[in-house]
């Protein structure tokens, strides 16, 4: 057996599902205006950085981190207004929480999500060998197609439904009545993914206790701490207890625990930045809407979905990248409802201006 080639051994022991996937690709971005990944573009002041680094002196990197991250959870509960009596499990990004949730139901039923939606639901389900069902949204406004959604729930009885609220990559909030119906009809768990909570006033956090089958997921990534990799899942203690069994014991490292706790003590700084981004989103949307040849979709997140003239999206994306050093995301080709679509993250006022100017040139 020692004489088999690497490829032969791979064929034999790596499953076809995994071999058929491609790794999550992230292009290098040095020297570009980065408007492709929904990051908060703002840095901290030197004073705040110094105070943070001073706090980091406490880090005992020779020891394992607090496995329960008690201090950090308290801060998160306070800043995110988690209702009393609910529990929380933390993930290395909410991506890890999505993975834990799917692992928890593996073998018991399918994972379902409206599409186009966040790609990790499908990707992680496939990686874990769990059946995944994507249910198409309405074509014109990306709202839930309720007859189709309810029929899919009835037919497949999914163990787990992910609802991104607001949705990525479309940016919209679904109608509350529709979500209510899904929660009522679902025989399994409904996870409301509020990755963009900082950019909208709508949330299910205060309503979790109204239901038996709802968890709310948040992340600190989009609010300005993407580098830390920290997500949280909130719900009834009975649910969280089960999910917590799947968590690797020390999944939130010491540096992240200390840094996130510090950042949340100074959450006003992040609040101010995200409020600025919300304001700039309005301006950016108006400017985009003034281009007659493209369509901009209203957004409750920190990005805007755009539809380009037919068959032009890849070429516009490339011209922005190569001629103007601006990175945005191509969605064309990722789902039939996203034909000709691109997605731009709201940046600083200067970055947004550079994008608008460049787009104007590229469209001409
Ligand atoms: C970005 C994003 C996430 C992942 O966030 P991380 O905490 O950085 O892993 C989850 N859900 C949605 C809808 C997102 O857009």
mmCIF file of N, CA and C and ligand atoms in Angstrom, residues 37-38 91-96 98 117-118 120-121 164-168 193-196 217-222 226 229-232 303 343, ligand 1:
data_model
loop_
_atom_site.group_PDB
_atom_site.id
_atom_site.type_symbol
_atom_site.label_atom_id
_atom_site.label_comp_id
_atom_site.label_asym_id
_atom_site.label_seq_id
_atom_site.Cartn_x
_atom_site.Cartn_y
_atom_site.Cartn_z
ATOM 1 N N UNK A 37 -16.251 42.154 1.127
ATOM 2 C CA UNK A 37 -16.454 41.159 2.201
ATOM 3 C C UNK A 37 -17.227 41.690 3.408
ATOM 4 N N UNK A 38 -17.973 42.790 3.227
ATOM 5 C CA UNK A 38 -18.826 43.316 4.301
ATOM 6 C C UNK A 38 -18.062 43.657 5.576
ATOM 7 N N UNK A 91 -19.024 30.648 18.961
ATOM 8 C CA UNK A 91 -18.343 29.944 17.877
ATOM 9 C C UNK A 91 -17.176 30.754 17.356
ATOM 10 N N UNK A 92 -16.253 30.069 16.702
ATOM 11 C CA UNK A 92 -15.124 30.719 16.032
ATOM 12 C C UNK A 92 -15.679 31.312 14.726
ATOM 13 N N UNK A 93 -16.353 32.435 14.878
ATOM 14 C CA UNK A 93 -17.179 32.984 13.808
ATOM 15 C C UNK A 93 -18.520 32.289 13.827
ATOM 16 N N UNK A 94 -19.558 32.932 13.263
ATOM 17 C CA UNK A 94 -20.830 32.206 13.225
ATOM 18 C C UNK A 94 -20.747 31.044 12.247
ATOM 19 N N UNK A 95 -19.771 31.072 11.357
ATOM 20 C CA UNK A 95 -19.568 29.910 10.477
ATOM 21 C C UNK A 95 -19.429 28.626 11.307
ATOM 22 N N UNK A 96 -18.686 28.710 12.398
ATOM 23 C CA UNK A 96 -18.506 27.505 13.214
ATOM 24 C C UNK A 96 -19.818 27.098 13.877
ATOM 25 N N UNK A 98 -22.780 27.520 12.556
ATOM 26 C CA UNK A 98 -23.568 26.877 11.501
ATOM 27 C C UNK A 98 -23.140 25.411 11.390
ATOM 28 N N UNK A 117 -28.984 32.744 -0.785
ATOM 29 C CA UNK A 117 -28.756 33.070 0.617
ATOM 30 C C UNK A 117 -27.296 32.924 0.956
ATOM 31 N N UNK A 118 -27.016 32.824 2.233
ATOM 32 C CA UNK A 118 -25.628 32.722 2.673
ATOM 33 C C UNK A 118 -25.070 31.349 2.280
ATOM 34 N N UNK A 120 -22.633 29.462 3.182
ATOM 35 C CA UNK A 120 -22.076 28.477 4.116
ATOM 36 C C UNK A 120 -23.103 27.445 4.576
ATOM 37 N N UNK A 121 -24.411 27.792 4.549
ATOM 38 C CA UNK A 121 -25.421 26.804 4.967
ATOM 39 C C UNK A 121 -25.312 25.569 4.083
ATOM 40 N N UNK A 164 -31.540 34.033 7.025
ATOM 41 C CA UNK A 164 -30.649 35.186 7.245
ATOM 42 C C UNK A 164 -31.511 36.449 7.222
ATOM 43 N N UNK A 165 -31.356 37.261 8.257
ATOM 44 C CA UNK A 165 -32.282 38.383 8.478
ATOM 45 C C UNK A 165 -31.502 39.600 8.984
ATOM 46 N N UNK A 166 -31.128 40.558 8.091
ATOM 47 C CA UNK A 166 -31.357 40.619 6.648
ATOM 48 C C UNK A 166 -30.602 39.516 5.910
ATOM 49 N N UNK A 167 -31.059 39.269 4.664
ATOM 50 C CA UNK A 167 -30.448 38.208 3.877
ATOM 51 C C UNK A 167 -29.174 38.696 3.183
ATOM 52 N N UNK A 168 -28.212 37.813 3.081
ATOM 53 C CA UNK A 168 -27.011 38.018 2.283
ATOM 54 C C UNK A 168 -27.096 37.009 1.130
ATOM 55 N N UNK A 193 -30.474 34.119 11.434
ATOM 56 C CA UNK A 193 -29.074 34.543 11.354
ATOM 57 C C UNK A 193 -29.041 36.070 11.208
ATOM 58 N N UNK A 194 -28.704 36.732 12.322
ATOM 59 C CA UNK A 194 -28.711 38.202 12.329
ATOM 60 C C UNK A 194 -27.291 38.766 12.242
ATOM 61 N N UNK A 195 -26.552 38.306 11.237
ATOM 62 C CA UNK A 195 -25.169 38.769 11.055
ATOM 63 C C UNK A 195 -25.112 40.293 10.849
ATOM 64 N N UNK A 196 -26.193 40.858 10.304
ATOM 65 C CA UNK A 196 -26.194 42.294 9.981
ATOM 66 C C UNK A 196 -27.040 43.112 10.950
ATOM 67 N N UNK A 217 -28.818 33.825 15.881
ATOM 68 C CA UNK A 217 -27.367 33.801 15.722
ATOM 69 C C UNK A 217 -26.869 35.207 15.385
ATOM 70 N N UNK A 218 -25.803 35.606 16.021
ATOM 71 C CA UNK A 218 -25.178 36.903 15.736
ATOM 72 C C UNK A 218 -23.681 36.682 15.522
ATOM 73 N N UNK A 219 -23.007 37.712 15.039
ATOM 74 C CA UNK A 219 -21.551 37.679 14.904
ATOM 75 C C UNK A 219 -21.028 39.089 15.170
ATOM 76 N N UNK A 220 -19.778 39.176 15.608
ATOM 77 C CA UNK A 220 -19.175 40.508 15.756
ATOM 78 C C UNK A 220 -18.455 40.917 14.467
ATOM 79 N N UNK A 221 -18.464 40.041 13.459
ATOM 80 C CA UNK A 221 -17.677 40.305 12.241
ATOM 81 C C UNK A 221 -18.101 41.582 11.527
ATOM 82 N N UNK A 222 -19.394 41.690 11.215
ATOM 83 C CA UNK A 222 -19.827 42.779 10.352
ATOM 84 C C UNK A 222 -19.875 44.108 11.104
ATOM 85 N N UNK A 226 -14.188 41.601 12.461
ATOM 86 C CA UNK A 226 -14.117 40.390 11.628
ATOM 87 C C UNK A 226 -12.854 39.583 11.905
ATOM 88 N N UNK A 229 -12.966 36.601 14.804
ATOM 89 C CA UNK A 229 -13.701 35.344 14.595
ATOM 90 C C UNK A 229 -14.502 35.003 15.851
ATOM 91 N N UNK A 230 -15.660 35.619 15.963
ATOM 92 C CA UNK A 230 -16.513 35.347 17.116
ATOM 93 C C UNK A 230 -17.982 35.468 16.722
ATOM 94 N N UNK A 231 -18.714 34.390 16.957
ATOM 95 C CA UNK A 231 -20.155 34.400 16.727
ATOM 96 C C UNK A 231 -20.860 33.869 17.958
ATOM 97 N N UNK A 232 -22.156 34.145 18.054
ATOM 98 C CA UNK A 232 -22.914 33.660 19.206
ATOM 99 C C UNK A 232 -24.275 33.143 18.771
ATOM 100 N N UNK A 303 -24.184 46.343 2.740
ATOM 101 C CA UNK A 303 -23.800 46.120 1.344
ATOM 102 C C UNK A 303 -25.024 46.373 0.479
ATOM 103 N N UNK A 343 -22.141 42.643 -5.891
ATOM 104 C CA UNK A 343 -22.453 43.125 -4.545
ATOM 105 C C UNK A 343 -21.310 44.002 -4.054
HETATM 106 C C1 LIG B 1 -20.885 37.018 7.133
HETATM 107 C C2 LIG B 1 -22.003 36.157 7.482
HETATM 108 C C3 LIG B 1 -21.882 35.146 8.436
HETATM 109 C C4 LIG B 1 -20.551 34.665 8.966
HETATM 110 O O1 LIG B 1 -20.017 35.448 9.892
HETATM 111 P P1 LIG B 1 -18.718 35.047 10.705
HETATM 112 O O2 LIG B 1 -19.108 35.271 12.108
HETATM 113 O O3 LIG B 1 -17.679 35.996 10.216
HETATM 114 O O4 LIG B 1 -18.368 33.617 10.428
HETATM 115 C C5 LIG B 1 -23.015 34.434 8.810
HETATM 116 N N1 LIG B 1 -24.203 34.686 8.244
HETATM 117 C C6 LIG B 1 -24.358 35.626 7.299
HETATM 118 C C7 LIG B 1 -25.715 35.853 6.717
HETATM 119 C C8 LIG B 1 -23.264 36.375 6.876
HETATM 120 O O5 LIG B 1 -23.426 37.274 5.900
#
